[in-house]
Amino acid sequence: MTSVVTAGGVSVTIRGVVLDESEPVLDRLVSDGVPASLTSRHAGLWGPDAAPAAARRLGWLDLPESSRALLGRLAELVGEARGAGLDRVVLAGMGGSSLAAETIALTGDAELTVLDTTDPHQVADVLADHLDRTLLVVSSKSGGTIETDAHRRVFERAFAEAGISGDALRRRFVVVTDPGSPLEAVAKAAGYRLVLSDPDVGGRYGALSASGLVPSALAGVDVRRLLDEASALAPALQQPYDNPALTLGAVLGSSALGGRDKLVIADNGSGLAGFGGWAEHLVAESTGKDGKGLLPVVVESVDAPGFELTGDMRRVVLGSRPDEPGAGRDAGLSVAGPLGAQFLLWEYATAVAGRVLGVNPFDEPDVQASKDNTAALLRAEEGTAPTVVRTAPALVEGAVEVHGRDESLKGVKDLAGVFEAVLAAAPDHGYLAVMAYLDRFGDASAAGLRSLLAERGAELRKRAAPVTFGWGPRFLHSTGQFHKGGPRNGTFLQITGAVKNDIAVPDRPYTLGQLQLAQAFGDQRVLRSLGRPVFRLHLRDRDEGIAQLTKVLTG
């Protein structure tokens, strides 16, 4: 049996057992009056403890219309930038301040350079490319994001060293932040262009807010079209039936309740470039808490290792319906529609899933722990490399150092054995998270390790654990919440790399490389304090190390 729910240009297709499992949950949502309550911004939907936070985080429901007030200001900013010859846009932002904008630009075939890293190699490459034409968008709702603050400082110095000052310098910056944030004060003092974001919208729910629209418009995207697409879906969100977002939320929530808490996402011709990464952030950070949650596993295609159906997975195809050729006939869920509408669809569905799971979808209580450990490492070392870096490796093979607890690596003599130990450490119904603190463009081939590990895991174990991949510190602002707040069944493989030419952060007692390592070890400390296995591979030479790891896994 197949059900297709369509509205506003979006379709959600469910079939077979997925339909059977989600129908009771959907019926309960309807009988509880959730559609009308949510669209009227009833903060009590997630319980009394969550109500105060929810009351300040439901502005995303109005964005398809309220964000139209930004369009005039965006046109001014675009005109000023083009008039000044600034046609290369760089976005400095993390999590919700970058992922939506990147997806919008990629889908719209617009050039937008996203800096959501502390890797010195990646930052150096951005600084070296047409600085004379560069406009920097500094985006942070809190105004205190350590990575974004470092980017701003590094670019201010780079522009000054290039002889850019006065009004010419001020034109190079556009700041997006919440009213009253420290970054607002910085922007006003420096005379930078300033766009205030809606304080009633949380970062990961802000795809259609200033966070998503300002950098996208500056990059050349028609953002009015995104709002029009979302507006076409909005009327359906208050309906109990023929509401694709409510249907999707019921599927997500019932999947997690039924033990299918790995949401494996594959694109099959959706036309939405990078959408899986944005959805991963939204779902993981919203649901992964209180020992519950849905873990998104973004795979390369419907034919990729890890898309095979297992008992703890719910598979979703972005694009073609499941019964169409090449889309994975056994996939029980598919979603299709234009980008603006899909942003709103998934935000609504995720909020609904939070109610079904009994979690607050608008907070991120476990993200701060890694930030605190990072800050402690940086303070303790007074600008030197974190002490943990100087611990002796358990094994060295070629360009790769292996670090881990002795009991985890007992008897291991080579990298092949290391990978076997890592895969064996993932419990039944658990997962393996690969976290690469590297340059996601210069070291892009590291992402291929996800599929190789998934394939190797299937060879070694009858029931292989799903394998996720994230670039650090980017993932700390998305799946990092799930790693620490969700079910405690993850195994973690960090990959760090040698830094050839580090970059000092002006007026801070650390370099980007030191910050990057402190972030890796800060997260490692938290994960180990929760009793989770953490391994680290350090690449003495990045190119050689990645090639070596790839060879071991393909041999």
Coordinates of C-alpha atoms in Angstrom, one line a residue:
M1 CA 0.0 0.0 0.0
T2 CA 1.3 3.5 -0.9
S3 CA 0.2 6.9 0.3
V4 CA 1.2 10.1 -1.4
V5 CA 0.5 13.4 0.5
T6 CA 0.9 16.5 -1.6
A7 CA 0.5 20.2 -1.0
G8 CA 2.2 23.4 -2.0
G9 CA 4.4 21.6 -4.6
V10 CA 5.8 19.1 -2.0
S11 CA 5.0 15.4 -1.9
V12 CA 5.7 12.9 0.8
T13 CA 5.4 9.3 -0.3
I14 CA 5.2 6.4 2.2
R15 CA 4.4 2.8 1.7
G16 CA 4.3 -0.6 3.2
V17 CA 5.3 -1.1 6.8
V18 CA 6.2 2.6 7.1
L19 CA 2.6 3.5 6.4
D20 CA 1.4 0.9 8.9
E21 CA 3.7 2.1 11.7
S22 CA 3.1 5.8 11.2
E23 CA -0.7 5.8 10.9
P24 CA -1.4 5.4 14.7
V25 CA 1.0 8.2 15.5
L26 CA -0.5 10.4 12.8
D27 CA -4.0 9.8 14.1
R28 CA -2.9 10.8 17.6
L29 CA -1.3 14.0 16.4
V30 CA -4.6 14.8 14.6
S31 CA -6.8 14.0 17.6
D32 CA -4.5 16.1 19.8
G33 CA -5.0 19.1 17.5
V34 CA -1.3 19.4 16.8
P35 CA -1.5 21.1 13.4
A36 CA -3.7 24.0 14.6
S37 CA -1.7 24.3 17.9
L38 CA 1.6 24.4 16.2
T39 CA 0.7 27.0 13.5
S40 CA -0.8 29.1 16.3
R41 CA 2.5 28.9 18.1
H42 CA 1.3 27.0 21.2
A43 CA 4.5 26.6 23.2
G44 CA 3.1 23.9 25.4
L45 CA 3.2 21.2 22.7
W46 CA 6.5 19.8 24.0
G47 CA 5.6 19.8 27.7
P48 CA 5.8 22.4 30.5
D49 CA 9.6 22.1 30.8
A50 CA 10.1 23.0 27.2
A51 CA 7.5 25.7 27.0
P52 CA 9.7 28.7 28.0
A53 CA 12.2 27.9 25.3
A54 CA 9.6 27.0 22.7
A55 CA 7.8 30.3 23.3
R56 CA 11.0 32.1 22.1
R57 CA 11.7 29.7 19.2
L58 CA 8.6 29.5 17.0
G59 CA 9.2 32.5 14.7
W60 CA 10.2 30.2 11.9
L61 CA 6.6 29.5 11.2
D62 CA 6.1 33.1 10.0
L63 CA 9.3 33.4 8.0
P64 CA 7.8 32.8 4.5
E65 CA 6.0 36.1 5.0
S66 CA 8.0 38.0 7.7
S67 CA 11.3 37.6 5.8
R68 CA 9.9 39.6 2.9
A69 CA 10.6 42.7 5.0
L70 CA 14.3 41.9 4.3
L71 CA 14.1 42.0 0.5
G72 CA 14.5 45.8 0.2
R73 CA 17.5 45.8 2.5
L74 CA 19.0 42.8 0.6
A75 CA 18.7 44.7 -2.7
E76 CA 20.5 47.6 -1.2
L77 CA 23.4 45.4 0.1
V78 CA 23.7 43.6 -3.3
G79 CA 23.8 47.0 -5.1
E80 CA 26.4 48.4 -2.8
A81 CA 28.6 45.3 -3.1
R82 CA 28.4 45.1 -6.8
G83 CA 29.0 48.9 -7.1
A84 CA 32.2 48.4 -5.1
G85 CA 33.4 45.5 -7.3
L86 CA 32.8 43.0 -4.5
D87 CA 31.5 39.9 -6.3
R88 CA 33.2 37.2 -4.3
V89 CA 31.2 36.4 -1.2
V90 CA 32.7 34.5 1.8
L91 CA 30.4 33.4 4.6
A92 CA 31.9 32.9 8.1
G93 CA 29.4 31.0 10.1
M94 CA 28.7 27.7 11.9
G95 CA 25.8 25.3 11.9
G96 CA 22.5 27.1 11.2
S97 CA 24.4 30.2 10.2
S98 CA 26.0 28.5 7.2
L99 CA 24.4 25.2 6.2
A100 CA 21.2 26.6 4.8
A101 CA 23.0 29.3 2.9
E102 CA 25.4 26.8 1.4
T103 CA 22.5 24.6 0.3
I104 CA 20.7 27.6 -1.2
A105 CA 23.8 28.7 -3.1
L106 CA 24.7 25.2 -4.4
T107 CA 21.1 24.5 -5.5
G108 CA 20.9 27.9 -7.2
D109 CA 24.3 27.5 -8.8
A110 CA 25.7 30.6 -7.1
E111 CA 29.2 31.1 -6.0
L112 CA 29.4 31.2 -2.2
T113 CA 32.5 30.3 -0.2
V114 CA 31.6 29.0 3.2
L115 CA 34.1 29.1 6.1
D116 CA 32.8 26.8 8.8
T117 CA 36.1 25.5 9.8
T118 CA 39.2 26.2 12.0
D119 CA 41.5 24.4 9.6
P120 CA 44.4 26.7 8.8
H121 CA 44.9 25.2 5.3
Q122 CA 41.3 25.8 4.3
V123 CA 41.3 29.3 5.7
A124 CA 44.6 30.2 4.0
D125 CA 43.3 29.0 0.6
V126 CA 40.3 31.3 1.0
L127 CA 42.5 34.3 2.0
A128 CA 44.7 33.7 -1.0
D129 CA 41.9 33.8 -3.6
H130 CA 40.9 37.2 -4.9
L131 CA 40.9 39.1 -1.6
D132 CA 40.5 42.3 -3.6
R133 CA 37.0 41.3 -4.7
T134 CA 36.0 39.7 -1.4
L135 CA 33.0 40.6 0.8
L136 CA 32.8 38.8 4.2
V137 CA 29.5 37.9 5.7
V138 CA 30.0 37.3 9.4
S139 CA 27.0 35.4 10.7
S140 CA 26.4 34.3 14.3
K141 CA 23.1 34.6 16.1
S142 CA 24.7 34.5 19.6
G143 CA 27.5 36.8 18.5
G144 CA 29.9 34.7 20.5
T145 CA 30.8 31.8 18.2
I146 CA 34.5 31.2 18.6
E147 CA 35.2 30.0 15.0
T148 CA 33.3 33.0 13.5
D149 CA 35.0 35.4 15.8
A150 CA 38.4 34.0 14.7
H151 CA 37.4 34.3 11.0
R152 CA 36.5 38.0 11.4
R153 CA 39.7 38.8 13.2
V154 CA 41.8 37.0 10.6
F155 CA 40.1 38.7 7.7
E156 CA 40.3 42.2 9.3
R157 CA 44.1 41.7 9.5
A158 CA 44.3 40.4 5.9
F159 CA 42.4 43.3 4.5
A160 CA 44.6 45.8 6.5
E161 CA 47.7 44.1 5.3
A162 CA 46.4 44.5 1.7
G163 CA 46.1 48.2 2.3
I164 CA 42.3 48.3 2.6
S165 CA 41.1 50.7 5.3
G166 CA 38.4 53.3 6.1
D167 CA 35.2 53.1 4.1
A168 CA 36.7 50.6 1.7
L169 CA 37.2 48.2 4.7
R170 CA 33.8 48.8 6.2
R171 CA 32.2 47.9 2.9
R172 CA 33.9 44.5 3.1
F173 CA 31.8 43.3 6.0
V174 CA 28.1 42.4 6.4
V175 CA 27.2 41.2 9.9
V176 CA 24.2 39.0 10.7
T177 CA 23.4 38.6 14.3
D178 CA 20.6 38.8 17.0
P179 CA 19.8 42.1 18.6
G180 CA 21.9 42.8 21.7
S181 CA 24.6 40.3 20.9
P182 CA 28.3 41.1 21.3
L183 CA 28.7 40.9 17.6
E184 CA 26.1 43.6 17.1
A185 CA 28.2 45.9 19.3
V186 CA 31.3 45.0 17.3
A187 CA 29.6 45.8 14.0
K188 CA 28.3 49.1 15.2
A189 CA 31.6 50.2 16.6
A190 CA 33.4 49.3 13.4
G191 CA 30.8 50.7 11.1
Y192 CA 30.0 47.4 9.3
R193 CA 26.8 46.8 7.5
L194 CA 24.4 45.1 9.9
V195 CA 21.3 42.9 9.5
L196 CA 19.6 41.8 12.6
S197 CA 18.1 38.4 12.7
D198 CA 14.9 37.4 14.3
P199 CA 15.6 36.4 18.0
D200 CA 12.5 34.2 18.0
V201 CA 14.1 31.9 15.4
G202 CA 16.7 29.3 16.5
G203 CA 19.7 28.9 14.3
R204 CA 18.9 25.5 12.7
Y205 CA 15.3 26.6 12.1
G206 CA 16.5 29.8 10.3
A207 CA 16.9 28.7 6.7
L208 CA 14.4 31.3 5.6
S209 CA 15.6 34.0 8.0
A210 CA 18.4 36.5 7.6
S211 CA 21.0 33.8 8.3
G212 CA 20.0 31.9 5.2
L213 CA 18.9 34.8 3.0
V214 CA 21.6 37.5 3.4
P215 CA 24.6 35.5 2.2
S216 CA 22.5 33.8 -0.5
A217 CA 21.2 37.1 -1.9
L218 CA 24.7 38.6 -1.9
A219 CA 25.9 35.5 -3.8
G220 CA 23.2 36.1 -6.5
V221 CA 20.3 33.9 -5.6
D222 CA 16.7 35.0 -6.1
V223 CA 15.7 34.6 -2.5
R224 CA 12.2 35.9 -3.1
R225 CA 11.5 32.7 -5.0
L226 CA 12.5 30.6 -1.9
L227 CA 9.9 32.6 0.1
D228 CA 7.3 32.1 -2.5
E229 CA 7.9 28.3 -2.5
A230 CA 7.6 28.2 1.3
S231 CA 4.5 30.3 1.2
A232 CA 2.8 27.9 -1.2
L233 CA 3.1 25.1 1.4
A234 CA 2.3 27.2 4.5
P235 CA -1.5 27.0 4.3
A236 CA -1.4 23.2 4.5
L237 CA 0.5 23.2 7.8
Q238 CA -2.6 24.0 9.8
Q239 CA -4.6 21.2 8.2
P240 CA -5.1 17.8 10.0
Y241 CA -5.1 16.0 6.6
D242 CA -3.4 16.5 3.3
N243 CA -0.5 18.0 5.3
P244 CA 2.8 16.5 4.1
A245 CA 4.8 18.0 6.9
L246 CA 2.6 16.4 9.5
T247 CA 2.9 13.1 7.7
L248 CA 6.6 13.4 7.6
G249 CA 6.8 14.3 11.3
A250 CA 4.7 11.2 12.1
V251 CA 7.0 9.0 10.1
L252 CA 10.1 10.4 11.8
G253 CA 8.6 10.1 15.3
S254 CA 7.1 6.7 14.9
S255 CA 10.4 5.4 13.4
A256 CA 12.4 6.4 16.4
L257 CA 9.8 5.1 18.8
G258 CA 9.8 1.7 16.9
G259 CA 13.6 1.3 17.2
R260 CA 14.3 2.6 13.7
D261 CA 16.4 5.5 15.0
K262 CA 18.9 5.7 12.1
L263 CA 17.5 8.0 9.4
V264 CA 19.5 7.1 6.3
I265 CA 19.2 9.8 3.7
A266 CA 20.1 9.4 0.0
D267 CA 19.5 11.8 -2.8
N268 CA 18.1 10.5 -6.1
G269 CA 17.6 13.5 -8.4
S270 CA 16.1 15.9 -6.0
G271 CA 18.0 18.8 -7.5
L272 CA 18.7 20.1 -4.0
A273 CA 22.5 20.1 -3.7
G274 CA 23.7 19.7 -0.1
F275 CA 20.2 19.3 1.3
G276 CA 21.1 16.1 3.1
G277 CA 23.7 17.9 5.2
W278 CA 21.2 20.6 6.2
A279 CA 18.6 18.1 7.2
E280 CA 21.2 16.1 9.1
H281 CA 21.9 19.2 11.2
L282 CA 18.2 20.0 11.8
V283 CA 17.2 16.5 12.8
A284 CA 20.2 15.5 14.8
E285 CA 20.5 18.6 16.9
S286 CA 16.7 18.8 17.4
T287 CA 16.0 15.2 18.5
G288 CA 19.3 13.9 19.9
K289 CA 18.8 14.5 23.6
D290 CA 17.7 12.8 26.8
G291 CA 19.0 9.5 25.5
K292 CA 16.6 9.6 22.5
G293 CA 16.7 10.8 19.0
L294 CA 17.0 10.1 15.3
L295 CA 20.6 9.9 13.9
P296 CA 20.7 11.1 10.3
V297 CA 23.1 9.0 8.1
V298 CA 23.8 10.9 4.9
V299 CA 25.0 8.5 2.2
E300 CA 26.3 9.2 -1.3
S301 CA 23.5 7.6 -3.3
V302 CA 20.8 5.0 -3.2
D303 CA 23.5 2.5 -4.3
A304 CA 26.0 3.5 -1.6
P305 CA 27.2 1.1 1.1
G306 CA 25.1 1.7 4.2
F307 CA 21.8 2.2 2.3
E308 CA 20.9 -1.5 2.7
L309 CA 17.9 -2.0 4.9
T310 CA 18.5 -3.2 8.5
G311 CA 16.1 -3.4 11.4
D312 CA 17.2 -0.1 13.1
M313 CA 17.1 2.0 9.9
R314 CA 14.5 4.2 8.3
R315 CA 15.5 5.1 4.7
V316 CA 14.4 8.3 3.0
V317 CA 15.0 9.2 -0.6
L318 CA 15.2 12.8 -1.6
G319 CA 13.8 13.1 -5.1
S320 CA 12.4 10.1 -7.0
R321 CA 9.6 8.1 -5.5
P322 CA 10.6 4.7 -4.1
D323 CA 8.8 2.7 -6.8
E324 CA 10.6 4.5 -9.6
P325 CA 13.6 2.8 -11.3
G326 CA 16.9 3.4 -9.5
A327 CA 15.4 5.0 -6.4
G328 CA 15.7 1.9 -4.2
R329 CA 12.5 0.0 -4.4
D330 CA 12.4 -1.0 -0.8
A331 CA 12.8 2.5 0.6
G332 CA 9.6 3.3 2.4
L333 CA 9.8 7.1 2.4
S334 CA 10.5 9.7 -0.2
V335 CA 10.3 13.4 -0.3
A336 CA 10.2 15.8 -3.3
G337 CA 9.6 19.4 -3.8
P338 CA 11.3 22.8 -4.3
L339 CA 13.9 24.0 -1.8
G340 CA 12.0 26.8 -0.1
A341 CA 9.1 24.5 0.7
Q342 CA 11.3 21.7 1.8
F343 CA 13.0 23.9 4.4
L344 CA 9.6 24.7 5.9
L345 CA 8.5 21.1 5.5
W346 CA 11.4 19.5 7.4
E347 CA 11.4 22.2 10.1
Y348 CA 7.7 21.5 10.9
A349 CA 8.2 17.7 10.6
T350 CA 11.2 17.8 13.0
A351 CA 9.2 19.9 15.5
V352 CA 6.4 17.3 15.3
A353 CA 8.9 14.5 15.8
G354 CA 10.2 16.2 18.9
R355 CA 6.6 16.1 20.4
V356 CA 6.3 12.4 19.5
L357 CA 9.6 11.6 21.1
G358 CA 9.0 13.7 24.1
V359 CA 12.0 16.0 23.7
N360 CA 12.4 19.7 23.3
P361 CA 13.3 20.3 19.6
F362 CA 14.5 23.8 20.2
D363 CA 17.4 23.4 22.6
E364 CA 20.9 21.9 22.4
P365 CA 21.8 21.1 26.0
D366 CA 24.9 19.0 25.3
V367 CA 26.7 21.2 22.7
Q368 CA 28.1 23.5 25.4
A369 CA 30.1 20.7 27.1
S370 CA 32.6 20.5 24.2
K371 CA 32.8 24.3 23.9
D372 CA 33.7 24.5 27.6
N373 CA 36.4 21.8 27.3
T374 CA 37.8 23.6 24.3
A375 CA 38.0 26.9 26.2
A376 CA 39.6 25.1 29.2
L377 CA 42.3 23.6 27.0
L378 CA 43.0 26.9 25.3
R379 CA 43.2 28.7 28.7
A380 CA 45.4 26.1 30.3
E381 CA 47.9 26.1 27.5
E382 CA 48.4 29.8 27.2
G383 CA 48.6 29.7 23.5
T384 CA 50.7 26.5 23.1
A385 CA 49.4 23.3 21.6
P386 CA 47.1 21.3 23.8
T387 CA 48.9 18.8 26.1
V388 CA 47.0 15.9 24.7
V389 CA 48.7 16.3 21.3
R390 CA 52.0 15.3 22.9
T391 CA 50.8 11.9 24.2
A392 CA 52.6 9.0 22.6
P393 CA 50.7 7.1 19.8
A394 CA 49.8 3.5 20.4
L395 CA 50.9 2.7 16.9
V396 CA 52.7 4.4 14.0
E397 CA 52.4 3.1 10.4
G398 CA 53.7 5.2 7.6
A399 CA 52.1 8.7 7.8
V400 CA 49.5 7.7 10.3
E401 CA 49.6 7.8 14.1
V402 CA 47.1 5.8 16.0
H403 CA 45.8 7.1 19.4
G404 CA 43.4 5.3 21.7
R405 CA 42.9 3.6 25.0
D406 CA 45.2 0.7 25.5
E407 CA 42.4 -1.8 26.1
S408 CA 40.7 -0.8 22.8
L409 CA 43.8 -1.5 20.8
K410 CA 45.2 -4.5 22.7
G411 CA 46.9 -6.8 20.3
V412 CA 46.5 -4.5 17.3
K413 CA 49.7 -4.4 15.1
D414 CA 48.7 -2.6 11.9
L415 CA 46.1 -0.2 10.5
A416 CA 44.0 -3.0 9.2
G417 CA 43.7 -4.2 12.8
V418 CA 42.9 -0.7 13.9
F419 CA 39.9 -0.5 11.6
E420 CA 38.8 -4.0 12.7
A421 CA 39.0 -2.8 16.4
V422 CA 37.1 0.4 15.6
L423 CA 34.3 -1.4 13.7
A424 CA 34.1 -4.1 16.5
A425 CA 33.7 -1.4 19.1
A426 CA 30.4 -0.3 17.7
P427 CA 27.6 -2.2 19.6
D428 CA 24.6 -3.8 18.1
H429 CA 22.1 -1.1 17.2
G430 CA 24.9 1.4 17.5
Y431 CA 26.8 3.5 15.0
L432 CA 30.3 4.7 14.0
A433 CA 30.9 8.4 13.5
V434 CA 34.0 9.5 11.5
M435 CA 35.0 13.0 12.4
A436 CA 37.6 14.6 10.3
Y437 CA 39.3 17.8 11.6
L438 CA 40.8 18.5 8.2
D439 CA 40.3 20.8 5.1
R440 CA 37.1 19.7 3.6
F441 CA 38.2 20.9 0.1
G442 CA 41.9 20.3 0.1
D443 CA 41.4 16.9 2.0
A444 CA 38.1 16.1 0.4
S445 CA 39.0 12.5 -0.4
A446 CA 38.8 11.8 3.3
A447 CA 35.0 11.8 3.0
G448 CA 35.4 8.6 0.9
L449 CA 36.3 6.7 4.1
R450 CA 32.7 6.7 5.2
S451 CA 31.6 4.3 2.4
L452 CA 34.7 2.2 2.7
L453 CA 34.2 1.7 6.4
A454 CA 30.5 0.9 5.9
E455 CA 31.6 -1.7 3.3
R456 CA 34.3 -3.1 5.5
G457 CA 31.9 -3.3 8.4
A458 CA 29.4 -5.3 6.3
E459 CA 32.2 -7.7 5.5
L460 CA 33.3 -8.2 9.1
R461 CA 29.9 -8.3 10.8
K462 CA 26.6 -9.8 9.9
R463 CA 24.9 -6.7 11.3
A464 CA 27.1 -3.7 10.4
A465 CA 26.7 -0.5 12.2
P466 CA 25.8 2.6 10.2
V467 CA 28.7 4.9 9.5
T468 CA 28.4 8.7 9.5
F469 CA 31.0 11.3 8.4
G470 CA 31.4 14.8 9.5
W471 CA 34.0 17.6 9.1
G472 CA 35.2 19.1 12.3
P473 CA 34.4 21.4 13.9
R474 CA 31.4 21.8 11.5
F475 CA 29.7 18.7 12.9
L476 CA 30.0 19.9 16.5
H477 CA 27.2 22.4 15.7
S478 CA 24.9 19.6 14.3
T479 CA 25.4 15.9 15.0
G480 CA 27.6 16.8 18.0
Q481 CA 24.5 17.2 20.1
F482 CA 23.2 13.8 19.1
H483 CA 26.6 12.2 19.9
K484 CA 26.5 13.4 23.4
G485 CA 22.7 13.7 24.1
G486 CA 21.3 10.9 22.1
P487 CA 21.4 7.1 22.7
R488 CA 24.8 6.2 24.1
N489 CA 25.7 3.6 21.5
G490 CA 28.1 5.5 19.3
T491 CA 31.8 4.7 18.5
F492 CA 33.9 7.7 17.4
L493 CA 36.9 7.9 15.0
Q494 CA 38.6 11.3 14.9
I495 CA 41.0 12.2 12.2
T496 CA 43.4 15.1 12.7
G497 CA 46.2 16.3 10.4
A498 CA 49.6 18.0 10.6
V499 CA 49.5 21.7 10.0
K500 CA 52.2 23.1 7.6
N501 CA 51.5 26.8 8.0
D502 CA 49.4 27.9 10.9
I503 CA 47.5 31.2 11.2
A504 CA 47.6 33.3 14.4
V505 CA 44.3 34.7 15.5
P506 CA 44.7 38.4 16.2
D507 CA 44.4 39.5 19.8
R508 CA 43.9 35.9 20.9
P509 CA 46.5 33.6 22.6
Y510 CA 46.1 30.8 20.1
T511 CA 46.4 29.9 16.4
L512 CA 43.7 28.4 14.2
G513 CA 45.6 25.1 14.3
Q514 CA 45.6 25.1 18.1
L515 CA 42.0 26.0 18.2
Q516 CA 41.2 23.1 15.9
L517 CA 43.1 20.6 18.0
A518 CA 41.5 21.9 21.2
Q519 CA 38.1 21.4 19.7
A520 CA 39.0 17.8 18.8
F521 CA 40.3 17.0 22.2
G522 CA 37.6 18.9 24.0
D523 CA 35.0 16.8 22.2
Q524 CA 37.0 13.7 22.9
R525 CA 37.0 14.4 26.6
V526 CA 33.3 14.7 26.7
L527 CA 32.7 11.5 24.7
R528 CA 35.0 9.5 26.9
S529 CA 33.4 10.9 30.1
L530 CA 30.2 9.4 28.8
G531 CA 31.9 6.0 28.4
R532 CA 32.1 6.0 24.7
P533 CA 35.0 4.5 22.7
V534 CA 37.0 7.2 20.9
F535 CA 39.9 6.5 18.5
R536 CA 42.1 9.1 16.8
L537 CA 44.2 8.8 13.7
H538 CA 46.7 11.7 13.3
L539 CA 48.1 12.2 9.8
R540 CA 51.7 13.3 9.8
D541 CA 51.3 14.0 6.1
R542 CA 47.7 14.6 5.1
D543 CA 47.8 13.5 1.4
E544 CA 49.9 10.4 2.2
G545 CA 47.9 9.6 5.3
I546 CA 44.5 9.7 3.5
A547 CA 45.9 7.6 0.6
Q548 CA 47.3 5.1 3.1
L549 CA 44.0 4.8 5.0
T550 CA 42.1 4.4 1.7
K551 CA 44.5 1.7 0.5
V552 CA 44.1 -0.3 3.7
L553 CA 40.3 -0.2 3.4
T554 CA 40.3 -1.2 -0.3
G555 CA 43.0 -3.8 0.0

